[in-house]
Amino acid sequence: MVLLFFVLQISRKAELRSRLAELQLQLSGPQQTPGIVEDGEKEKMKRQVEEAPGALPSQTPPASKIPKGEEPSKGRATPAPAARQRETGRGAEIGRQPERTEPGEVPDNCRDVSGGRSDFDTEPRPQQEEAEFASLKSSWEKAKFRLRLLEGHNDIVTCVVAVDNLVVSGSRDTTVKVWHVPTATEHKNLGGHAGGVTCLSAPPPEYCKMLARCLSLSDKERFILSGSADCYVKIWALSIGQCVKSIYTFNAVTALCFVPEDDGYIITGSDGGKVQAWSWHTFENCQSINAHQEAVTSVQTQGPLVFSGAADGGVSVWENRCSVRDPLRLLHHWGGEVTGCGGGAGGRLTLSPRGDRAFLAYGRSWLKILHWRTGTMSRLTNHNSITGITDCVHQTGGLLIGSCHDLANGESSLNLFSLPQCRYLASLTWPDAPRILCFAAWTTGSGGHRWVTGGRDLVVWEQLTGSGKQRGDVTAKRDSRLESCLLESEGDTEEDEETDDYEDGDDDSGEAKESAGAEDGGSAPWLRCVLQ
């Protein structure tokens, strides 16, 4: 019995020693030694050594250097720093086999859905983003544009769109004009509205084909929608220069867009705050909603979503359900107290959506950014003085463009920011530049930028690819006072914001407001303003 007891005790010690060896090997990472575990464990431990990120061949002693039967803790090298961190950080996980990630699999917390990169990439993302931004900034610092004036309107140009090589402009003089860009000449004069033209929209080609078939016109016909203070939406065929359909809306139309979903919808906004949907197939009213307290001044689409902005600073986000009746369903509404816009009669809010954000311009020296799912706000400085005002915002080719006008000195400019970071790139201006109220952009076949701006003047901007320069060409410049401006989150209330911007310059602010009133007709709606 005594002999049996000693045999069992020795066997128990051997079992404990073997278990201890296994635990130490699991903790040692790159210092694991083959030959002291059972054959079934050899391959597993070999894979762990090969996959360990901190493994160094010089730190793994050959098996022949460890005497048989000696505990591995006496013969192994000093653990590497990575191994020591794993040992000290595991705590309760001692002895637990680490989970392996099969080749080709990336843990969910390491995935990067935006760019396809992961945390295992050799080059850190901030360095790559900084390099890309530096390259973009360098290219825009050398950019040159040739400007051409399109003469023909007798009043302020309120809206512009681009279709192929044509520019279509709407004016307060009640006309819609079509311009041939390469020759900078008037192509068509579309007269028919009895009030000022306030908004334009260009349906996609496939929807133009649908309408052309219904009207027995060529499949290549392109159509333009125009909205006016005369309460009409008119549909124009560009090649023949005629109005092919008129829709009476019972309200002065102040904004519109075309929604290319299902059979297509025309969305209009009125001066009374009403948002309406019209069928592209029947041109009948599908829905009428009292959405805002004041005039709807901007309507934009992003896929099945429709964004409406009003003079009171409110922004609504709608989902198009593609139904015959009541296609728009309200997803979110954020009032002026959230957006920080509004507060003045006759104001004008313009917006440009991008993903979960909507960029807002409302006659201030900054651009507002609404995260429309959560209602959180941030702002981006668009002028170096409190007397600067932003009239419109636009996105094109990875750029965010904000127009700016200084009420104090009358200077105007376009400020360029990179997307999606919203970092300042450069500014474009020239002597006696007019105030810019509307903007459209497209790219040429060679990839160059071509823009058109409207306000007191209608101007086409053609990016120059060569090094030659003529008198009157505009070169991009960086405003050192905007270089340090960053995207700021807004945690303060609008009252705090107003105090931050104006409490140190009450006299200047008053002069600026008086100047704005003199120039824009005081509190009159923006459409009836008088720009000098």
C-alpha positions as semicolon CSV with decimal commas, in nm:
position;residue;x (nm);y (nm);z (nm)
1;M;0,000;0,000;0,000
2;V;0,279;0,240;0,086
3;L;0,449;0,164;-0,244
4;L;0,125;0,221;-0,429
5;F;0,079;0,555;-0,251
6;F;0,427;0,675;-0,358
7;V;0,366;0,563;-0,716
8;L;0,039;0,761;-0,726
9;Q;0,204;1,066;-0,572
10;I;0,489;1,057;-0,826
11;S;0,239;1,016;-1,106
12;R;0,040;1,314;-0,975
13;K;0,357;1,527;-0,960
14;A;0,445;1,430;-1,316
15;E;0,096;1,524;-1,429
16;L;0,113;1,861;-1,251
17;R;0,459;1,924;-1,396
18;S;0,335;1,845;-1,745
19;R;0,037;2,078;-1,697
20;L;0,263;2,354;-1,565
21;A;0,486;2,316;-1,870
22;E;0,187;2,354;-2,099
23;L;0,074;2,671;-1,918
24;Q;0,420;2,823;-1,936
25;L;0,448;2,743;-2,304
26;Q;0,115;2,909;-2,376
27;L;0,225;3,221;-2,194
28;S;0,569;3,236;-2,348
29;G;0,446;3,314;-2,705
30;P;0,756;3,325;-2,924
31;Q;0,968;3,135;-2,670
32;Q;0,775;2,809;-2,701
33;T;0,993;2,500;-2,723
34;P;0,898;2,186;-2,911
35;G;0,957;1,844;-2,760
36;I;0,807;1,894;-2,412
37;V;0,442;1,854;-2,500
38;E;0,253;1,562;-2,639
39;D;0,266;1,502;-3,014
40;G;-0,094;1,618;-3,060
41;E;-0,003;1,965;-2,936
42;K;0,313;2,017;-3,144
43;E;0,150;2,147;-3,459
44;K;-0,078;2,382;-3,269
45;M;0,212;2,533;-3,075
46;K;0,416;2,566;-3,396
47;R;0,140;2,768;-3,559
48;Q;0,116;2,992;-3,254
49;V;0,489;3,066;-3,268
50;E;0,476;3,144;-3,638
51;E;0,174;3,374;-3,603
52;A;0,289;3,557;-3,290
53;P;0,340;3,924;-3,392
54;G;0,639;3,971;-3,164
55;A;0,823;3,651;-3,253
56;L;1,190;3,683;-3,331
57;P;1,389;3,378;-3,447
58;S;1,687;3,470;-3,229
59;Q;1,473;3,459;-2,916
60;T;1,362;3,098;-2,966
61;P;1,631;2,862;-2,833
62;P;1,685;2,530;-3,010
63;A;1,533;2,230;-2,837
64;S;1,878;2,072;-2,807
65;K;1,988;2,347;-2,566
66;I;1,728;2,240;-2,306
67;P;1,824;1,928;-2,115
68;K;1,560;1,662;-2,124
69;G;1,338;1,672;-1,819
70;E;1,445;2,020;-1,714
71;E;1,172;2,275;-1,662
72;P;1,150;2,513;-1,957
73;S;1,145;2,820;-1,734
74;K;1,512;2,760;-1,652
75;G;1,629;2,729;-2,008
76;R;1,427;2,980;-2,210
77;A;1,543;3,326;-2,309
78;T;1,412;3,651;-2,160
79;P;1,060;3,716;-2,291
80;A;1,027;3,985;-2,554
81;P;0,845;4,308;-2,457
82;A;0,534;4,202;-2,647
83;A;0,530;3,871;-2,464
84;R;0,574;4,039;-2,126
85;Q;0,282;4,267;-2,202
86;R;0,066;3,970;-2,287
87;E;0,170;3,794;-1,966
88;T;0,100;4,090;-1,737
89;G;-0,220;4,193;-1,914
90;R;-0,400;3,860;-1,922
91;G;-0,476;3,816;-1,553
92;A;-0,768;3,575;-1,537
93;E;-0,700;3,454;-1,891
94;I;-0,386;3,264;-1,789
95;G;-0,393;2,918;-1,935
96;R;-0,663;3,003;-2,190
97;Q;-0,574;2,920;-2,550
98;P;-0,583;3,243;-2,759
99;E;-0,841;3,250;-3,037
100;R;-0,700;3,227;-3,386
101;T;-0,818;3,435;-3,680
102;E;-0,835;3,230;-3,995
103;P;-0,650;3,366;-4,298
104;G;-0,860;3,613;-4,493
105;E;-1,080;3,702;-4,195
106;V;-1,067;4,045;-4,034
107;P;-1,230;4,110;-3,696
108;D;-1,531;4,338;-3,714
109;N;-1,369;4,599;-3,495
110;C;-1,082;4,628;-3,743
111;R;-1,290;4,672;-4,056
112;D;-1,295;5,007;-4,231
113;V;-1,604;5,029;-4,448
114;S;-1,512;5,367;-4,591
115;G;-1,187;5,283;-4,758
116;G;-1,143;4,908;-4,738
117;R;-0,836;4,947;-4,516
118;S;-0,790;4,793;-4,172
119;D;-0,590;4,861;-3,861
120;F;-0,332;4,610;-3,985
121;D;-0,227;4,830;-4,278
122;T;0,141;4,915;-4,265
123;E;0,088;5,285;-4,337
124;P;-0,116;5,475;-4,076
125;R;-0,430;5,632;-4,219
126;P;-0,359;5,985;-4,082
127;Q;-0,031;5,995;-4,274
128;Q;-0,199;5,889;-4,596
129;E;-0,482;6,139;-4,551
130;E;-0,233;6,415;-4,479
131;A;-0,036;6,327;-4,791
132;E;-0,352;6,325;-5,003
133;F;-0,461;6,659;-4,862
134;A;-0,118;6,812;-4,921
135;S;-0,129;6,698;-5,283
136;L;-0,481;6,835;-5,332
137;K;-0,388;7,165;-5,169
138;S;-0,081;7,196;-5,387
139;S;-0,282;7,139;-5,704
140;W;-0,540;7,403;-5,611
141;E;-0,275;7,657;-5,516
142;K;-0,175;7,655;-5,884
143;A;-0,525;7,645;-6,033
144;K;-0,624;7,909;-6,290
145;F;-0,965;7,992;-6,433
146;R;-1,070;8,193;-6,735
147;L;-1,392;8,387;-6,684
148;R;-1,649;8,468;-6,952
149;L;-1,948;8,694;-6,899
150;L;-2,283;8,580;-7,039
151;E;-2,482;8,893;-7,114
152;G;-2,855;8,899;-7,179
153;H;-3,056;8,906;-6,856
154;N;-3,204;9,236;-6,744
155;D;-3,220;9,154;-6,374
156;I;-3,063;8,935;-6,108
157;V;-2,989;8,574;-6,202
158;T;-3,148;8,364;-5,927
159;C;-3,075;8,006;-6,042
160;V;-2,853;7,809;-6,282
161;V;-2,819;7,447;-6,397
162;A;-2,588;7,276;-6,646
163;V;-2,701;7,032;-6,917
164;D;-2,430;6,887;-7,141
165;N;-2,259;7,189;-7,304
166;L;-2,548;7,416;-7,218
167;V;-2,606;7,644;-6,923
168;V;-2,965;7,728;-6,829
169;S;-3,028;8,036;-6,616
170;G;-3,340;8,178;-6,455
171;S;-3,380;8,544;-6,370
172;R;-3,599;8,784;-6,188
173;D;-3,668;8,935;-6,532
174;T;-3,915;8,638;-6,579
175;T;-3,707;8,465;-6,850
176;V;-3,524;8,135;-6,875
177;K;-3,220;8,153;-7,104
178;V;-3,017;7,873;-7,257
179;W;-2,649;7,940;-7,329
180;H;-2,399;7,756;-7,545
181;V;-2,091;7,740;-7,324
182;P;-1,810;7,682;-7,579
183;T;-1,908;7,997;-7,769
184;A;-2,051;8,188;-7,468
185;T;-2,357;8,283;-7,673
186;E;-2,729;8,285;-7,601
187;H;-2,887;7,974;-7,753
188;K;-3,254;8,013;-7,656
189;N;-3,469;8,270;-7,477
190;L;-3,759;8,095;-7,304
191;G;-4,022;8,350;-7,214
192;G;-4,354;8,253;-7,063
193;H;-4,349;8,316;-6,691
194;A;-4,539;8,616;-6,558
195;G;-4,323;8,644;-6,247
196;G;-3,959;8,617;-6,153
197;V;-3,802;8,275;-6,208
198;T;-3,684;8,140;-5,873
199;C;-3,561;7,784;-5,935
200;L;-3,455;7,534;-6,201
201;S;-3,407;7,159;-6,220
202;A;-3,283;6,918;-6,490
203;P;-3,439;6,566;-6,495
204;P;-3,199;6,279;-6,581
205;P;-3,191;6,161;-6,945
206;E;-3,389;5,843;-6,882
207;Y;-3,682;6,044;-6,745
208;C;-3,654;6,286;-7,034
209;K;-3,699;5,988;-7,265
210;M;-4,016;5,888;-7,080
211;L;-4,167;6,233;-7,131
212;A;-4,042;6,261;-7,490
213;R;-4,223;5,939;-7,583
214;C;-4,546;6,068;-7,429
215;L;-4,513;6,391;-7,629
216;S;-4,400;6,218;-7,951
217;L;-4,065;6,398;-7,940
218;S;-3,713;6,272;-8,004
219;D;-3,561;6,042;-7,744
220;K;-3,264;6,277;-7,735
221;E;-3,478;6,569;-7,618
222;R;-3,375;6,725;-7,288
223;F;-3,618;6,902;-7,058
224;I;-3,580;7,171;-6,793
225;L;-3,817;7,251;-6,506
226;S;-3,860;7,612;-6,395
227;G;-4,050;7,750;-6,097
228;S;-4,173;8,106;-6,065
229;A;-4,341;8,356;-5,839
230;D;-4,638;8,334;-6,080
231;C;-4,731;7,999;-5,911
232;Y;-4,639;7,792;-6,219
233;V;-4,394;7,512;-6,281
234;K;-4,310;7,496;-6,652
235;I;-4,147;7,212;-6,842
236;W;-3,934;7,327;-7,136
237;A;-3,804;7,125;-7,432
238;L;-3,458;7,265;-7,493
239;S;-3,408;7,177;-7,859
240;I;-3,734;7,333;-7,975
241;G;-3,735;7,607;-7,711
242;Q;-4,098;7,563;-7,614
243;C;-4,296;7,504;-7,297
244;V;-4,456;7,158;-7,328
245;K;-4,635;7,148;-6,991
246;S;-4,746;7,394;-6,722
247;I;-4,843;7,299;-6,367
248;Y;-5,035;7,548;-6,156
249;T;-4,943;7,511;-5,789
250;F;-5,172;7,776;-5,625
251;N;-4,863;7,917;-5,446
252;A;-4,558;8,116;-5,550
253;V;-4,291;7,854;-5,624
254;T;-3,966;7,933;-5,443
255;A;-3,779;7,600;-5,474
256;L;-3,803;7,274;-5,667
257;C;-3,615;6,955;-5,751
258;F;-3,669;6,640;-5,952
259;V;-3,665;6,307;-5,765
260;P;-3,548;6,025;-5,996
261;E;-3,720;5,740;-5,814
262;D;-3,990;5,507;-5,949
263;D;-4,178;5,699;-6,222
264;G;-4,025;6,027;-6,105
265;Y;-4,156;6,312;-5,890
266;I;-4,139;6,688;-5,898
267;I;-4,103;6,836;-5,550
268;T;-4,187;7,204;-5,505
269;G;-4,160;7,447;-5,214
270;S;-4,375;7,759;-5,180
271;D;-4,345;8,101;-5,022
272;G;-4,596;7,992;-4,757
273;G;-4,384;7,698;-4,634
274;K;-4,571;7,429;-4,827
275;V;-4,396;7,124;-4,975
276;Q;-4,577;6,951;-5,263
277;A;-4,515;6,638;-5,470
278;W;-4,623;6,603;-5,833
279;S;-4,627;6,294;-6,051
280;W;-4,390;6,300;-6,349
281;H;-4,625;6,059;-6,527
282;T;-4,957;6,241;-6,482
283;F;-4,840;6,583;-6,350
284;E;-5,110;6,561;-6,085
285;N;-5,060;6,666;-5,725
286;C;-4,972;6,363;-5,509
287;Q;-4,923;6,537;-5,177
288;S;-4,937;6,880;-5,016
289;I;-4,780;6,941;-4,673
290;N;-4,756;7,254;-4,459
291;A;-4,397;7,173;-4,372
292;H;-4,239;7,505;-4,270
293;Q;-4,340;7,830;-4,105
294;E;-4,183;8,050;-4,373
295;A;-4,088;8,029;-4,740
296;V;-3,916;7,712;-4,860
297;T;-3,594;7,841;-5,017
298;S;-3,413;7,516;-5,100
299;V;-3,519;7,163;-5,199
300;Q;-3,254;6,899;-5,275
301;T;-3,258;6,525;-5,335
302;Q;-3,021;6,246;-5,234
303;G;-3,137;5,908;-5,363
304;P;-3,481;5,841;-5,216
305;L;-3,438;6,125;-4,964
306;V;-3,564;6,480;-5,008
307;F;-3,429;6,774;-4,804
308;S;-3,619;7,100;-4,767
309;G;-3,488;7,417;-4,604
310;A;-3,684;7,729;-4,519
311;A;-3,630;8,096;-4,442
312;D;-3,704;8,030;-4,074
313;G;-3,390;7,812;-4,058
314;G;-3,579;7,483;-4,038
315;V;-3,466;7,172;-4,226
316;S;-3,686;6,870;-4,299
317;V;-3,575;6,530;-4,427
318;W;-3,829;6,323;-4,619
319;E;-3,833;5,967;-4,748
320;N;-3,983;5,902;-5,090
321;R;-4,199;5,590;-5,060
322;C;-4,275;5,585;-5,435
323;S;-4,652;5,566;-5,384
324;V;-4,928;5,714;-5,594
325;R;-5,064;5,914;-5,301
326;D;-4,863;6,079;-5,025
327;P;-4,518;5,962;-5,139
328;L;-4,326;6,175;-4,886
329;R;-4,287;6,056;-4,528
330;L;-4,121;6,288;-4,277
331;L;-3,813;6,135;-4,118
332;H;-3,671;6,433;-3,927
333;H;-3,743;6,800;-3,878
334;W;-3,498;7,036;-3,714
335;G;-3,609;7,392;-3,645
336;G;-3,409;7,712;-3,650
337;E;-3,337;7,677;-3,279
338;V;-3,139;7,360;-3,363
339;T;-2,973;7,464;-3,688
340;G;-2,883;7,811;-3,562
341;C;-3,014;7,960;-3,886
342;G;-3,307;8,193;-3,933
343;G;-3,397;8,477;-3,707
344;G;-3,459;8,735;-3,977
345;A;-3,755;8,795;-4,205
346;G;-3,690;8,741;-4,573
347;G;-3,384;8,522;-4,516
348;R;-3,272;8,250;-4,754
349;L;-3,135;7,911;-4,653
350;T;-2,962;7,696;-4,914
351;L;-2,853;7,339;-4,847
352;S;-2,646;7,061;-5,001
353;P;-2,679;6,706;-4,857
354;R;-2,396;6,456;-4,832
355;G;-2,458;6,125;-4,657
356;D;-2,562;6,187;-4,298
357;R;-2,470;6,555;-4,322
358;A;-2,635;6,855;-4,482
359;F;-2,432;7,170;-4,549
360;L;-2,629;7,489;-4,483
361;A;-2,573;7,848;-4,592
362;Y;-2,776;8,127;-4,436
363;G;-2,618;8,469;-4,481
364;R;-2,355;8,427;-4,210
365;S;-1,977;8,423;-4,213
366;W;-1,972;8,045;-4,170
367;L;-2,123;7,731;-4,317
368;K;-2,338;7,519;-4,088
369;I;-2,327;7,138;-4,099
370;L;-2,634;6,951;-3,978
371;H;-2,596;6,585;-3,884
372;W;-2,956;6,526;-3,976
373;R;-3,003;6,189;-3,806
374;T;-2,907;6,320;-3,463
375;G;-2,963;6,695;-3,487
376;T;-2,608;6,778;-3,383
377;M;-2,450;7,083;-3,544
378;S;-2,103;7,196;-3,640
379;R;-1,981;7,496;-3,833
380;L;-1,705;7,581;-4,076
381;T;-1,566;7,933;-4,100
382;N;-1,618;8,071;-4,451
383;H;-1,500;8,429;-4,400
384;N;-1,234;8,601;-4,194
385;S;-1,467;8,881;-4,078
386;I;-1,809;8,903;-3,914
387;T;-1,919;9,124;-4,203
388;G;-1,889;8,831;-4,446
389;I;-2,204;8,648;-4,555
390;T;-2,248;8,310;-4,727
391;D;-2,520;8,296;-4,993
392;C;-2,484;7,949;-5,142
393;V;-2,306;7,616;-5,091
394;H;-2,230;7,349;-5,348
395;Q;-2,043;7,017;-5,385
396;T;-1,853;6,899;-5,691
397;G;-1,568;6,658;-5,757
398;G;-1,457;6,613;-5,394
399;L;-1,489;6,986;-5,325
400;L;-1,714;7,185;-5,096
401;I;-1,758;7,537;-5,235
402;G;-1,904;7,826;-5,040
403;S;-1,969;8,169;-5,187
404;C;-1,879;8,466;-4,970
405;H;-1,953;8,838;-4,987
406;D;-1,810;9,101;-4,755
407;L;-2,064;9,369;-4,670
408;A;-1,794;9,604;-4,546
409;N;-1,581;9,628;-4,861
410;G;-1,806;9,466;-5,126
411;E;-1,558;9,191;-5,213
412;S;-1,680;8,847;-5,319
413;S;-1,504;8,513;-5,340
414;L;-1,545;8,138;-5,366
415;N;-1,384;7,935;-5,088
416;L;-1,283;7,573;-5,158
417;F;-1,272;7,297;-4,895
418;S;-1,176;6,931;-4,928
419;L;-1,434;6,659;-4,874
420;P;-1,508;6,479;-4,654
421;Q;-1,264;6,646;-4,408
422;C;-1,386;7,002;-4,479
423;R;-1,035;7,146;-4,472
424;Y;-0,962;7,478;-4,636
425;L;-0,783;7,461;-4,973
426;A;-0,791;7,796;-5,151
427;S;-1,000;8,099;-5,249
428;L;-1,090;8,246;-5,587
429;T;-1,166;8,613;-5,631
430;W;-1,097;8,906;-5,862
431;P;-1,141;9,284;-5,846
432;D;-1,504;9,401;-5,850
433;A;-1,631;9,042;-5,826
434;P;-2,013;9,048;-5,797
435;R;-2,209;8,884;-5,520
436;I;-2,277;8,517;-5,603
437;L;-2,630;8,391;-5,533
438;C;-2,631;8,061;-5,725
439;F;-2,380;7,808;-5,850
440;A;-2,361;7,507;-6,085
441;A;-2,066;7,286;-6,178
442;W;-1,963;7,002;-6,406
443;T;-1,642;6,856;-6,543
444;T;-1,508;6,861;-6,897
445;G;-1,403;6,555;-7,097
446;S;-1,042;6,612;-6,990
447;G;-1,138;6,621;-6,621
448;G;-1,114;6,997;-6,577
449;H;-1,364;7,200;-6,377
450;R;-1,624;7,418;-6,542
451;W;-1,850;7,632;-6,325
452;V;-2,119;7,893;-6,370
453;T;-2,216;8,151;-6,110
454;G;-2,512;8,383;-6,104
455;G;-2,615;8,700;-5,925
456;R;-2,585;9,045;-6,070
457;D;-2,373;8,884;-6,343
458;L;-2,380;8,541;-6,507
459;V;-2,023;8,411;-6,536
460;V;-1,875;8,089;-6,675
461;W;-1,552;7,964;-6,512
462;E;-1,323;7,750;-6,728
463;Q;-1,027;7,581;-6,558
464;L;-0,701;7,626;-6,750
465;T;-0,476;7,325;-6,796
466;G;-0,173;7,504;-6,944
467;S;0,067;7,758;-6,798
468;G;-0,047;8,046;-7,017
469;K;-0,241;8,332;-6,863
470;Q;-0,437;8,621;-7,004
471;R;-0,550;8,943;-6,851
472;G;-0,855;8,883;-6,638
473;D;-0,775;8,518;-6,556
474;V;-0,828;8,424;-6,192
475;T;-0,564;8,237;-5,993
476;A;-0,648;8,055;-5,673
477;K;-0,492;8,200;-5,359
478;R;-0,482;8,093;-4,998
479;D;-0,622;8,323;-4,733
480;S;-0,387;8,290;-4,438
481;R;-0,666;8,396;-4,205
482;L;-0,870;8,091;-4,306
483;E;-0,585;7,839;-4,291
484;S;-0,621;7,795;-3,916
485;C;-0,999;7,754;-3,930
486;L;-1,119;7,408;-3,830
487;L;-1,450;7,231;-3,826
488;E;-1,607;7,318;-3,490
489;S;-1,872;7,128;-3,302
490;E;-2,150;7,340;-3,164
491;G;-2,225;7,264;-2,805
492;D;-2,341;7,613;-2,725
493;T;-2,681;7,763;-2,780
494;E;-2,747;8,008;-3,058
495;E;-2,748;8,291;-2,802
496;D;-2,394;8,198;-2,700
497;E;-2,294;8,178;-3,064
498;E;-2,429;8,524;-3,140
499;T;-2,250;8,662;-2,837
500;D;-1,920;8,506;-2,942
501;D;-1,942;8,657;-3,287
502;Y;-2,084;9,000;-3,223
503;E;-2,034;9,120;-2,868
504;D;-1,688;9,258;-2,946
505;G;-1,804;9,450;-3,249
506;D;-2,155;9,582;-3,190
507;D;-2,093;9,900;-3,386
508;D;-1,950;9,713;-3,682
509;S;-2,235;9,465;-3,666
510;G;-2,489;9,744;-3,677
511;E;-2,318;9,900;-3,975
512;A;-2,311;9,565;-4,148
513;K;-2,682;9,512;-4,090
514;E;-2,759;9,860;-4,216
515;S;-2,547;9,791;-4,521
516;A;-2,728;9,463;-4,579
517;G;-3,062;9,634;-4,542
518;A;-2,968;9,907;-4,786
519;E;-2,842;9,659;-5,039
520;D;-3,108;9,394;-5,003
521;G;-3,412;9,605;-4,939
522;G;-3,427;9,558;-4,563
523;S;-3,655;9,276;-4,454
524;A;-3,808;9,221;-4,797
525;P;-3,787;8,865;-4,935
526;W;-3,457;8,787;-5,104
527;L;-3,621;8,760;-5,446
528;R;-3,716;9,127;-5,436
529;C;-3,378;9,252;-5,319
530;V;-3,187;9,514;-5,515
531;L;-2,821;9,434;-5,561
532;Q;-2,599;9,726;-5,655
